[in-house]
Tab-separated table of C-alpha atoms and ligand atoms in Angstrom:
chain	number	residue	atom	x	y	z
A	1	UNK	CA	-19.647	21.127	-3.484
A	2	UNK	CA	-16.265	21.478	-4.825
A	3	UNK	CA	-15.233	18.981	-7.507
A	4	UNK	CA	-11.816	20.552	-7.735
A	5	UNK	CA	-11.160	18.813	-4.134
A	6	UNK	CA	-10.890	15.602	-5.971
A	7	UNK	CA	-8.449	16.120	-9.264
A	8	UNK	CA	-6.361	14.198	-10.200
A	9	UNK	CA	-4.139	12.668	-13.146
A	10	UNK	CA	-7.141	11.920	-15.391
A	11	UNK	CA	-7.962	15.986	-15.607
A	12	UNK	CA	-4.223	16.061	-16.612
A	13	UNK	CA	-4.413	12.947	-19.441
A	14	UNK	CA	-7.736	14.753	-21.058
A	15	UNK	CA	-5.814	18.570	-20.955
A	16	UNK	CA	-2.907	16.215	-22.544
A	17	UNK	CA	-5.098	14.667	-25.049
A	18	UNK	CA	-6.106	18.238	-26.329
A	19	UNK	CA	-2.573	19.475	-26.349
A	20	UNK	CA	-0.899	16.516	-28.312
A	21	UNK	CA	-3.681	15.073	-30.434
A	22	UNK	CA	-6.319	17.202	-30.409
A	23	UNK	CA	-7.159	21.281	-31.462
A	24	UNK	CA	-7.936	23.769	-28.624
A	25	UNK	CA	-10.605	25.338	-30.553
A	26	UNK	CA	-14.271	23.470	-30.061
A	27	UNK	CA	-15.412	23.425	-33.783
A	28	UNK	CA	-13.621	23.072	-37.339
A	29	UNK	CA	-9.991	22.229	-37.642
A	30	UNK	CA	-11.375	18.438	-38.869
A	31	UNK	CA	-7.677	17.605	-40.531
A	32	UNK	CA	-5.629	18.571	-37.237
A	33	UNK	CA	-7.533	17.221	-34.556
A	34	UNK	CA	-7.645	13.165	-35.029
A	35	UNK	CA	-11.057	12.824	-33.935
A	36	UNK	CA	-10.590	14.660	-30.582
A	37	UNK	CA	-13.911	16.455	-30.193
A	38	UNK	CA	-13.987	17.112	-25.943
A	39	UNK	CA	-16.765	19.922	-26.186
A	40	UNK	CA	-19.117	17.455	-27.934
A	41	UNK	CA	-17.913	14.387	-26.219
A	42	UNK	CA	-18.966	16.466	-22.337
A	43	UNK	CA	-21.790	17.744	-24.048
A	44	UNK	CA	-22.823	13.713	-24.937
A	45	UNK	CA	-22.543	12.843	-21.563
A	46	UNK	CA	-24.302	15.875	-19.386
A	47	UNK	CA	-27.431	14.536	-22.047
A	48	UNK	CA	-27.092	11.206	-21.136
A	49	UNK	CA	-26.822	11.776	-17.650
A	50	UNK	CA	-29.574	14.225	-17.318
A	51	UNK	CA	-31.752	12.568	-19.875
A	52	UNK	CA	-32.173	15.344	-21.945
A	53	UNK	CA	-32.072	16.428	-25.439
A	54	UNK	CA	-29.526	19.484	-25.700
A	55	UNK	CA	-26.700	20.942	-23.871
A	56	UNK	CA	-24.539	23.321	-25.310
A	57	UNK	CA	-21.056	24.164	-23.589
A	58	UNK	CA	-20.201	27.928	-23.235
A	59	UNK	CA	-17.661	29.790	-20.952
A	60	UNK	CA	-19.111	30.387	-17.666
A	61	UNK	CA	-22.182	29.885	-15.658
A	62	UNK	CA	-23.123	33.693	-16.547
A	63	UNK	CA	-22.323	33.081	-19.888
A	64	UNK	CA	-24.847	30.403	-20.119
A	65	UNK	CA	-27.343	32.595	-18.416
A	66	UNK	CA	-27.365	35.884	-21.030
A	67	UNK	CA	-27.525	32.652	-23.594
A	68	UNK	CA	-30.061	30.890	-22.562
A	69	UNK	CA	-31.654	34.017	-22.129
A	70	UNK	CA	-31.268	35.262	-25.896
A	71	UNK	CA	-31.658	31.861	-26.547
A	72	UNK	CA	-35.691	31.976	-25.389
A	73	UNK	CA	-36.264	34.812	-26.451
A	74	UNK	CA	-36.014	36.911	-23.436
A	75	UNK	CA	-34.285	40.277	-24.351
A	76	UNK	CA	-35.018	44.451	-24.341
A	77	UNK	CA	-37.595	45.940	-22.044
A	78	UNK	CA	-39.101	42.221	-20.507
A	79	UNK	CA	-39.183	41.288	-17.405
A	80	UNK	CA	-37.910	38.541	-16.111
A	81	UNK	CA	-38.710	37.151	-11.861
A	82	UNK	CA	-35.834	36.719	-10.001
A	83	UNK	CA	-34.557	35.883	-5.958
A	84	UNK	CA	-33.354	38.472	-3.658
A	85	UNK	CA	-31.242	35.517	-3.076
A	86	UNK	CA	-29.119	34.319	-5.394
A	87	UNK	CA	-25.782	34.991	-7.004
A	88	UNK	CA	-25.266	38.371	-8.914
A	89	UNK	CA	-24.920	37.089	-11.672
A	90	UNK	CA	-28.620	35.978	-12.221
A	91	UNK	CA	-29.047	39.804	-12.112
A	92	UNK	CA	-26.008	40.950	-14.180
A	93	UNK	CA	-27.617	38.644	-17.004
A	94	UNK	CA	-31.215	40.273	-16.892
A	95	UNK	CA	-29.818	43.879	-17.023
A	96	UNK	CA	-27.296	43.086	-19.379
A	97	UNK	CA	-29.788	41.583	-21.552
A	98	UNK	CA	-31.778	44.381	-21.570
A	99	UNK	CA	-34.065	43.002	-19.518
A	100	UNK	CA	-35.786	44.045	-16.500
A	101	UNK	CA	-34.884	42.081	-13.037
A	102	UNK	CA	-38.270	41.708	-10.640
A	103	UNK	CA	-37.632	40.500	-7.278
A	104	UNK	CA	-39.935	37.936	-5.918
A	105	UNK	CA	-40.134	36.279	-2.415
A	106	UNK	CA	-38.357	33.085	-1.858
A	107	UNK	CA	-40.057	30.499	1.417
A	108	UNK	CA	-38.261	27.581	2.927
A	109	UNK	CA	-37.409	25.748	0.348
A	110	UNK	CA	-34.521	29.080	-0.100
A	111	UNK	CA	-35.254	29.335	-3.660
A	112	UNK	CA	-38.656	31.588	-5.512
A	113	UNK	CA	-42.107	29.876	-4.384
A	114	UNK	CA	-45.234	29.868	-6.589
A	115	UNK	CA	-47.134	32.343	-4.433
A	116	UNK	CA	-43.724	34.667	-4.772
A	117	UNK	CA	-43.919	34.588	-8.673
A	118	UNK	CA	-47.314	34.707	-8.972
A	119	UNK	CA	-47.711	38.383	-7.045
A	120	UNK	CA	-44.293	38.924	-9.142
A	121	UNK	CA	-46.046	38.991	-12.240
A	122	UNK	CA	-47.502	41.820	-14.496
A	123	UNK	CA	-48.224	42.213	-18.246
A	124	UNK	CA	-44.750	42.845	-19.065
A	125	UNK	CA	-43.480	39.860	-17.629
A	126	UNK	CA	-41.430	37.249	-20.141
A	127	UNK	CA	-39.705	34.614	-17.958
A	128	UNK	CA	-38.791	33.651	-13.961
A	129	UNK	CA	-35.291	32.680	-13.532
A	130	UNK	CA	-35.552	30.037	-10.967
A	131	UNK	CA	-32.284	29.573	-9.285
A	132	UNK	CA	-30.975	26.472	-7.282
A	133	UNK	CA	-29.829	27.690	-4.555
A	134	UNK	CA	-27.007	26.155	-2.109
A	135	UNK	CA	-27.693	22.007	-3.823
A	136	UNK	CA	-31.579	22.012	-4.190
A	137	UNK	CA	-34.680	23.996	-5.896
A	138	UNK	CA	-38.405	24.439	-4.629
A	139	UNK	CA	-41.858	22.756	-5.192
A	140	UNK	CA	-40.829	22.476	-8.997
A	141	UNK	CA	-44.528	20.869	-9.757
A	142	UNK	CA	-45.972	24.385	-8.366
A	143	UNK	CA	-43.717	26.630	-10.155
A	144	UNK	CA	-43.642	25.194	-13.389
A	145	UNK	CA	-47.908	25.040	-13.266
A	146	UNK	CA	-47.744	28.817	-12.516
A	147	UNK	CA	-45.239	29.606	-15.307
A	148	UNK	CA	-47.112	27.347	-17.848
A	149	UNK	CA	-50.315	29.045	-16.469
A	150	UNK	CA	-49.057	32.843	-16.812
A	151	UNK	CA	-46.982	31.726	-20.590
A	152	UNK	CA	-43.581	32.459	-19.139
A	153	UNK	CA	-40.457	30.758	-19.923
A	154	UNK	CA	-38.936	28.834	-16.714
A	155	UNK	CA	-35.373	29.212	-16.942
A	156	UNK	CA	-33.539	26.860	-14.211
A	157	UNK	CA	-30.444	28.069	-12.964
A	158	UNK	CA	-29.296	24.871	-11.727
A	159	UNK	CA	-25.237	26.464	-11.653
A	160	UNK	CA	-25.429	25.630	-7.549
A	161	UNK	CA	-27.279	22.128	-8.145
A	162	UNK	CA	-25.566	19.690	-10.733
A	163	UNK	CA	-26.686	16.467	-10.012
A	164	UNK	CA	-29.912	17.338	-8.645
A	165	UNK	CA	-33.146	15.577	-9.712
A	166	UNK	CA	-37.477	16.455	-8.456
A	167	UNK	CA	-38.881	13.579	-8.672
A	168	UNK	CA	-36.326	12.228	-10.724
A	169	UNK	CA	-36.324	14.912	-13.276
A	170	UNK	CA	-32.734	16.342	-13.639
A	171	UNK	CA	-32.917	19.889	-12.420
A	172	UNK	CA	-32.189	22.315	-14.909
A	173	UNK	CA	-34.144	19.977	-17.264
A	174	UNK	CA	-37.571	20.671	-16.135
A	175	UNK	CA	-38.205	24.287	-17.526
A	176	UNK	CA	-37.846	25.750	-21.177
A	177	UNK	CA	-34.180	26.486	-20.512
A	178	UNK	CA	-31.508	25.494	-17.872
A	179	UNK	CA	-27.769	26.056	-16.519
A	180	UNK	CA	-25.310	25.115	-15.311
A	181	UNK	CA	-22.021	26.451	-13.935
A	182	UNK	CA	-18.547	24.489	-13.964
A	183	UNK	CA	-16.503	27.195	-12.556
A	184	UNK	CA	-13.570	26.586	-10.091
A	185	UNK	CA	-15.375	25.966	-6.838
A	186	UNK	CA	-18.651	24.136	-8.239
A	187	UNK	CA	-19.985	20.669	-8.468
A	188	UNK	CA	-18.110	19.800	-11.577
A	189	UNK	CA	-15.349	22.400	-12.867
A	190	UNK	CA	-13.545	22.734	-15.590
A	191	UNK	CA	-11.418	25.656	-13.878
A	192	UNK	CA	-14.196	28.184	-16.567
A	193	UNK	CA	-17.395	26.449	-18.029
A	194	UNK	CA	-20.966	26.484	-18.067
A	195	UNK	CA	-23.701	24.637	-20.187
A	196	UNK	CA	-27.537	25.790	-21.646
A	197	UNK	CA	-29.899	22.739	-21.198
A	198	UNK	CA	-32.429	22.572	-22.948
A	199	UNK	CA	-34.849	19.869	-25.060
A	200	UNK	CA	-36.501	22.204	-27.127
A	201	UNK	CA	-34.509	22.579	-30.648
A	202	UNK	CA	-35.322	26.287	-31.562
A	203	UNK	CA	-33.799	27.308	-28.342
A	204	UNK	CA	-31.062	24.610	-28.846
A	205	UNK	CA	-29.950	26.090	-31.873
A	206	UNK	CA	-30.104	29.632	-30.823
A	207	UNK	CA	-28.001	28.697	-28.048
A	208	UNK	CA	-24.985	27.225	-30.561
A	209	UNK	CA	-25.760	30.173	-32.824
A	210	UNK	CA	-25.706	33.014	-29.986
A	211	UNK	CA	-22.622	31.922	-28.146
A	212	UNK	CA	-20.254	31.949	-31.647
A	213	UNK	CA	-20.964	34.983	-33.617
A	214	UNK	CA	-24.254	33.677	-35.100
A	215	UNK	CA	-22.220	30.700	-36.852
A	216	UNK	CA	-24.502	28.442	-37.671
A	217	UNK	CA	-22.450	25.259	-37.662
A	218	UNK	CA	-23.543	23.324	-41.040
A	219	UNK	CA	-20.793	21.978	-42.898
A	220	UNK	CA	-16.840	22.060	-42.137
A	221	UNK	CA	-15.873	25.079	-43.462
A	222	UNK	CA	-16.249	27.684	-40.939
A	223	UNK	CA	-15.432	30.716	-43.137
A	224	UNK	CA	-18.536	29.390	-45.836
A	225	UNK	CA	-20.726	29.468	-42.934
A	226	UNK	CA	-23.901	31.733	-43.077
A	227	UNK	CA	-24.614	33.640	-39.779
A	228	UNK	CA	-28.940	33.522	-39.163
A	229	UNK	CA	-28.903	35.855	-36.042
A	230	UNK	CA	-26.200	37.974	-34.375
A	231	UNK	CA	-24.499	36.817	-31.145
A	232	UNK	CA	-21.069	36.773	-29.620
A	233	UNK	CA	-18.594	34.649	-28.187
A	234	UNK	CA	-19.154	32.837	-25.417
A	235	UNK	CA	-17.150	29.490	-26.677
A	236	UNK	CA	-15.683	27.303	-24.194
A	237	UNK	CA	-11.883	26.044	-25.168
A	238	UNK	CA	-11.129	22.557	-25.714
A	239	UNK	CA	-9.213	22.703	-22.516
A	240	UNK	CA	-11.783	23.394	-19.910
A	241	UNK	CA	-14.058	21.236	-21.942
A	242	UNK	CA	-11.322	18.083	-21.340
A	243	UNK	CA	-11.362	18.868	-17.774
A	244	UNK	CA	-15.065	18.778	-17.787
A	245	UNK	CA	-14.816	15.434	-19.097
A	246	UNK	CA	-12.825	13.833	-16.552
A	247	UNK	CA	-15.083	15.430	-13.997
A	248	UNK	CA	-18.484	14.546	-15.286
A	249	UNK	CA	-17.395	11.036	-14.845
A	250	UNK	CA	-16.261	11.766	-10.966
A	251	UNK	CA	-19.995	13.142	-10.842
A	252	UNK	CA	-21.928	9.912	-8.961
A	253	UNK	CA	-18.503	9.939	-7.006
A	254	UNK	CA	-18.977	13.251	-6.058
A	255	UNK	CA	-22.957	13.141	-5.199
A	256	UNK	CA	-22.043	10.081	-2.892
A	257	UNK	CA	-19.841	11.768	-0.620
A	258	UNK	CA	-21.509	14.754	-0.640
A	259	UNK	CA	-24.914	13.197	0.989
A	260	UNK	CA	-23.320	10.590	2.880
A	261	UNK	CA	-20.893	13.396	4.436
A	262	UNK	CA	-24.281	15.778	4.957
A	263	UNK	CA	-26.053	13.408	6.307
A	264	UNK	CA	-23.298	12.767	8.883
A	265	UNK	CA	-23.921	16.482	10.041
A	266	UNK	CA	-27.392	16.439	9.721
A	267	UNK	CA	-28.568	13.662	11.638
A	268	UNK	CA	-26.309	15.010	14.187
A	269	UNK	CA	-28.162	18.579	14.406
A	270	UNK	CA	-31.209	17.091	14.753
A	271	UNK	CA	-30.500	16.613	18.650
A	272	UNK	CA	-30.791	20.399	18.718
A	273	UNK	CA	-34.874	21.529	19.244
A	274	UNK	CA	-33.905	25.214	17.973
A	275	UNK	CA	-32.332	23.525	14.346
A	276	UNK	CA	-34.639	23.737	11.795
A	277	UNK	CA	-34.106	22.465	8.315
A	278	UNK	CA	-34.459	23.905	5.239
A	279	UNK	CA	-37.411	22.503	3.101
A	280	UNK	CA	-35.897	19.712	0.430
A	281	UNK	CA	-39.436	18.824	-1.732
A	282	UNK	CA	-37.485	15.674	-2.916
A	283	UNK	CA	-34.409	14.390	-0.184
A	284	UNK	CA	-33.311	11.519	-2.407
A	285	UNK	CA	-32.554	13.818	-5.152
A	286	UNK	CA	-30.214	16.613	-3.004
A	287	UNK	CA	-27.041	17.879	-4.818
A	288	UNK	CA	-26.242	17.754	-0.982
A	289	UNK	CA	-23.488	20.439	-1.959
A	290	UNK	CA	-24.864	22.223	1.377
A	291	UNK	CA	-26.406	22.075	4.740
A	292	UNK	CA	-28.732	25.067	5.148
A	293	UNK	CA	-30.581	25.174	8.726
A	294	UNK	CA	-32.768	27.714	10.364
A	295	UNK	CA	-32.604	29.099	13.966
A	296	UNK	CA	-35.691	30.449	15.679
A	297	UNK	CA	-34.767	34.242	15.323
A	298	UNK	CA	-32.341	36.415	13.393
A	299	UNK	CA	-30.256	37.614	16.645
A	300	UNK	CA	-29.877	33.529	17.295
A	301	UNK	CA	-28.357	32.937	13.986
A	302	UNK	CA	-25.874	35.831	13.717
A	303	UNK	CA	-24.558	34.558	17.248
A	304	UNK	CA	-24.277	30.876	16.178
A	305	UNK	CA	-22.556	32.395	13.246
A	306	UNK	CA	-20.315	33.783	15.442
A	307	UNK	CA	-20.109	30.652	18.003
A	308	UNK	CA	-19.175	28.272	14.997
A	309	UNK	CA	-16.933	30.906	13.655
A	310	UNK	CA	-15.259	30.681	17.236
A	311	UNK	CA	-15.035	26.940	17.052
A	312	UNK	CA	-13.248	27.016	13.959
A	313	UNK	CA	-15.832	25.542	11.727
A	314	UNK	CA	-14.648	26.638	8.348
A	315	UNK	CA	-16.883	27.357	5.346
A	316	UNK	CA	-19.814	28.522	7.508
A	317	UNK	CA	-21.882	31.087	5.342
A	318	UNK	CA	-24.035	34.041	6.637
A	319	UNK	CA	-25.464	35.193	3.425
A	320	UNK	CA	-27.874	37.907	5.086
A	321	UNK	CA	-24.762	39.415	5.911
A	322	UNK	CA	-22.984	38.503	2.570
A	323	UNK	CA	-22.505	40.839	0.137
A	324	UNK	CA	-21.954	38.816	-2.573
A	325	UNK	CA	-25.263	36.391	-2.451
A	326	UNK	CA	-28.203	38.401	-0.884
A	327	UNK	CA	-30.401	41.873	-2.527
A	328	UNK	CA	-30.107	43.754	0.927
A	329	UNK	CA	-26.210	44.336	0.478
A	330	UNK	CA	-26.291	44.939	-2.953
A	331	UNK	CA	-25.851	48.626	-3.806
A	332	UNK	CA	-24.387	48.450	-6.837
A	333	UNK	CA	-27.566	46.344	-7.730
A	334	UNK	CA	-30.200	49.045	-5.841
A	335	UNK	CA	-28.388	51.926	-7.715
A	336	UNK	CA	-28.105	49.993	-11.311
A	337	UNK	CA	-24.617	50.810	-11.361
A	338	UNK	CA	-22.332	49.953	-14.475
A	339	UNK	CA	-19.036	51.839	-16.528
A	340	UNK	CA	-21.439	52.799	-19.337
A	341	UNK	CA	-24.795	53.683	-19.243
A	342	UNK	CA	-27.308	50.817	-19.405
A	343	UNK	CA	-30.346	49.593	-21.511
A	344	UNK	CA	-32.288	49.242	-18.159
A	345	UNK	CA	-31.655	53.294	-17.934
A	346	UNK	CA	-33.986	54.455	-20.699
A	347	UNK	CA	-36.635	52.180	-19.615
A	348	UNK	CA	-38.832	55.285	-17.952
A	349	UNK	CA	-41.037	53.070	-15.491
A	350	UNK	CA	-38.715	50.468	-14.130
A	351	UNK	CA	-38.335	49.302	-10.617
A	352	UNK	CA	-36.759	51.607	-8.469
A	353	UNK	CA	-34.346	49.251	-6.846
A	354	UNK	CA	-33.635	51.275	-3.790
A	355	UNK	CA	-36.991	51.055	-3.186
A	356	UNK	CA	-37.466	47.045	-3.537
A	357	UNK	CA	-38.786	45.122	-0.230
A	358	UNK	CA	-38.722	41.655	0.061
A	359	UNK	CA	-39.501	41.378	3.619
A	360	UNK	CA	-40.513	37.799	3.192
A	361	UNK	CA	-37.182	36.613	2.002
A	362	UNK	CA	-35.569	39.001	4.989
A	363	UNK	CA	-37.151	36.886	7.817
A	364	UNK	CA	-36.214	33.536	6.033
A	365	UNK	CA	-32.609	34.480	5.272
A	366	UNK	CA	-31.874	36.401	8.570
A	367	UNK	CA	-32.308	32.869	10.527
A	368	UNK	CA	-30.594	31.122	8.129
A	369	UNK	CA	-27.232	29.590	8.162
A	370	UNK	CA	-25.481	27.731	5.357
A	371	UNK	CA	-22.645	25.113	5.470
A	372	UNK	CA	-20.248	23.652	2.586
A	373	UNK	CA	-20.048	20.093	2.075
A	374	UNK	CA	-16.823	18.872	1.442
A	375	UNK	CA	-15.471	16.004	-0.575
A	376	UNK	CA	-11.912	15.747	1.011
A	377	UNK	CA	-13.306	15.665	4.709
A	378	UNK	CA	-11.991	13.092	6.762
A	379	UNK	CA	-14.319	10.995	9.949
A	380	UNK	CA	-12.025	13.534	12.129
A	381	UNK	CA	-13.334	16.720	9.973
A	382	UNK	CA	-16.822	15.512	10.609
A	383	UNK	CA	-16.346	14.784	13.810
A	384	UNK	CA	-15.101	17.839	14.828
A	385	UNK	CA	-17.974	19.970	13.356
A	386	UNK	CA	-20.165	17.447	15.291
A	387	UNK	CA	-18.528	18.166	18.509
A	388	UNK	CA	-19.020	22.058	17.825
A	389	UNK	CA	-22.520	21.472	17.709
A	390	UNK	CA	-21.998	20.631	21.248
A	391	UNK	CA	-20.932	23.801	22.021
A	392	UNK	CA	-22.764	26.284	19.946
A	393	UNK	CA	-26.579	24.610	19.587
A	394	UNK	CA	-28.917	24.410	22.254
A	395	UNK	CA	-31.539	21.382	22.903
L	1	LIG	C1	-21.736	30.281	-9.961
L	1	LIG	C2	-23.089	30.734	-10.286
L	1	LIG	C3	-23.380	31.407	-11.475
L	1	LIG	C4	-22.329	31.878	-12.423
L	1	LIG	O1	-21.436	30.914	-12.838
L	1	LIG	P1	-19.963	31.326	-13.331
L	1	LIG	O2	-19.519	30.091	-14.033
L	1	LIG	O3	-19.143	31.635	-12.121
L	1	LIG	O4	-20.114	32.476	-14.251
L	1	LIG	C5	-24.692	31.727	-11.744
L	1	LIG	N1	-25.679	31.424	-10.894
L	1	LIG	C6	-25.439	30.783	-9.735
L	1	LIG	C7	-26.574	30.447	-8.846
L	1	LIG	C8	-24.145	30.449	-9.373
L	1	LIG	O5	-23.907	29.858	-8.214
């Protein structure tokens, strides 16, 4: 997944390019700048590449989240369907929102199913946040019919899946809203960055609005600039934008190596009658950032965990076990835990969180076992995993 495996000078020449033509700050400074615009010019290409109308650079991944979010509309005392797995931060952003996070059952395909959101929903319910997970969504046709169905925004957090296409739809193009995440160890980084996808204008310009202060961008004089809704900042610099820039363009690069290098490992698993696959609705569209595969019980995967561990196979995740990617582990989460006292807290009937089952999503994730894809992996690299398998699988 990482595209930080493969810098090199041109990140440097575009940080350059800020630093002796350009301004670091994204908007304004016309006179300095001589025409060097990187926010925009990444922002150009993601919508070419993706084929869609808006993106709109912010600061991180999360940041992009809590705008897309305000962005849609989704704010104070809604609910919004999430994973049990999943990064925190698609939770942070509901809570911090003022939103309310309701956890629905994920199947195969390691990411929310249609019969998950569907028992998910009640009259309170705004939006699902659909997350990517580990390269790859669901059965996007499914979801989106039950979203459209119930009037709920489908926000894609496709932070875990740039590059990915269903049916050769860009993912995090297909719902209302999307995301993406180009921190230091995803897809495309640009060290801090994230984007809000979307083709629908209102939420476009919410988005631009939100993330600066409510600015709302007309003319060139920032301080004569009228302010139609409140926000904050969630700018990216000019910076991380340039190293964006030199990325996006490593991005077929990237997706290349990625599924030729997974496919390497996965063709050779397939010898082993107890590896099962996770579900991929749409192969030739795989970020192919990870290999996830199932094992026929939960005791079977924790001690292949362990076997590869004892191999030596690096960048093996558990994320059961994980406390950084998985409900179960999350007390902070179960307790709604924060410095301050949170919107969430004077919201009478909310979920208690200690209380939240998702037994479903147990069974699935307890068998399964995740592995990085790496761009700088050499035939030796892969052929040492493959020779692991030896030892660890069974036929
Ligand atoms: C990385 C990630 C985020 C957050 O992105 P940051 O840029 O690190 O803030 C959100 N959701 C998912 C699924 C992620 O993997």
């Amino acid at each position: 997944m990482p595209g930080f495996e493969i810098f090199d000078e041109s990140e440097k020449q575009q940080i350059n390019e800020v630093m002796d033509k350009g301004f670091t700050f994204r908007y304004n400074f016309d006179g300095m700048r001589n025409d060097v615009w990187k926010a925009r010019e990444l922002e150009g290409m993601i919508c070419e590449t993706l084929d869609i109308k808006h993106a709109h650079l912010v600061s991180s991944g999360t940041a992009a989240l809590t705008v897309a979010m305000a962005a849609a509309g989704i704010g104070a005392g809604d609910e919004v369907i999430v994973p049990p797995f999943t990064f925190v931060a698609s939770v942070e952003a509901i809570v911090l929102a003022g939103a309310i996070p309701v956890f629905a059952e994920i199947d195969e395909t390691l990411t929310l199913s249609a019969e998950g959101i569907k028992a998910a929903i009640t009259p309170r319910t705004k939006a699902v946040n659909f997350v990517h997970m580990c390269g790859y969504g669901g059965h996007m046709d499914e979801v989106k019919a039950v979203c459209d169905k119930h009037n709920l925004v489908l926000l894609e957090d496709a932070c875990q899946a740039t590059g990915a296409t269903y049916k050769g739809q860009s993912l995090g193009a297909i719902g209302q809203v999307g995301t993406f995440s180009f921190d230091s160890v995803k897809t495309i980084s640009c060290g801090e960055g994230g984007a809000v996808l979307t083709n629908d204008e209102t939420i476009y310009n919410n988005a631009h609005m939100f993330s600066d202060h409510g600015h709302d961008h007309i003319g060139m004089d920032r301080g004569a600039e009228s302010h139609p809704i409140m926000g904050s900042n969630f700018r990216i610099s000019e910076m991380n934008a340039a190293v964006g820039v030199a990325q996006w363009k490593k991005l077929d690069r990237i997706l290349a190596i990625q599924r030729k290098n997974k496919k390497a490992l996965k063709e050779a698993l397939k010898a082993y009658s107890e590896v099962s696959f996770r579900v991929i609705a749409d192969e030739s569209g795989d970020n192919a950032g990870f290999l996830s595969i199932m094992l026929p019980t939960e005791a079977r995967a924790q001690e292949v965990n362990a076997a590869l561990a004892a191999e030596g196979v690096p960048a093996v995740f558990y994320w059961y076990a994980n406390n950084w990617h998985y409900l179960k582990n999350w007390k902070h989460i179960h307790e709604m835990k924060s410095s301050a006292k949170l919107p969430i807290d004077l919201i009478a009937d909310r979920p208690d969180y200690t209380q939240v089952k998702t037994p479903k999503s147990d069974e699935i994730m307890g068998r399964t076992i995740s592995m990085l894809i790496q761009l700088s992996w050499t035939e030796e690299d892969i052929q040492f995993r493959i020779d692991a398998f030896k030892n660890v699988f069974k036929k």
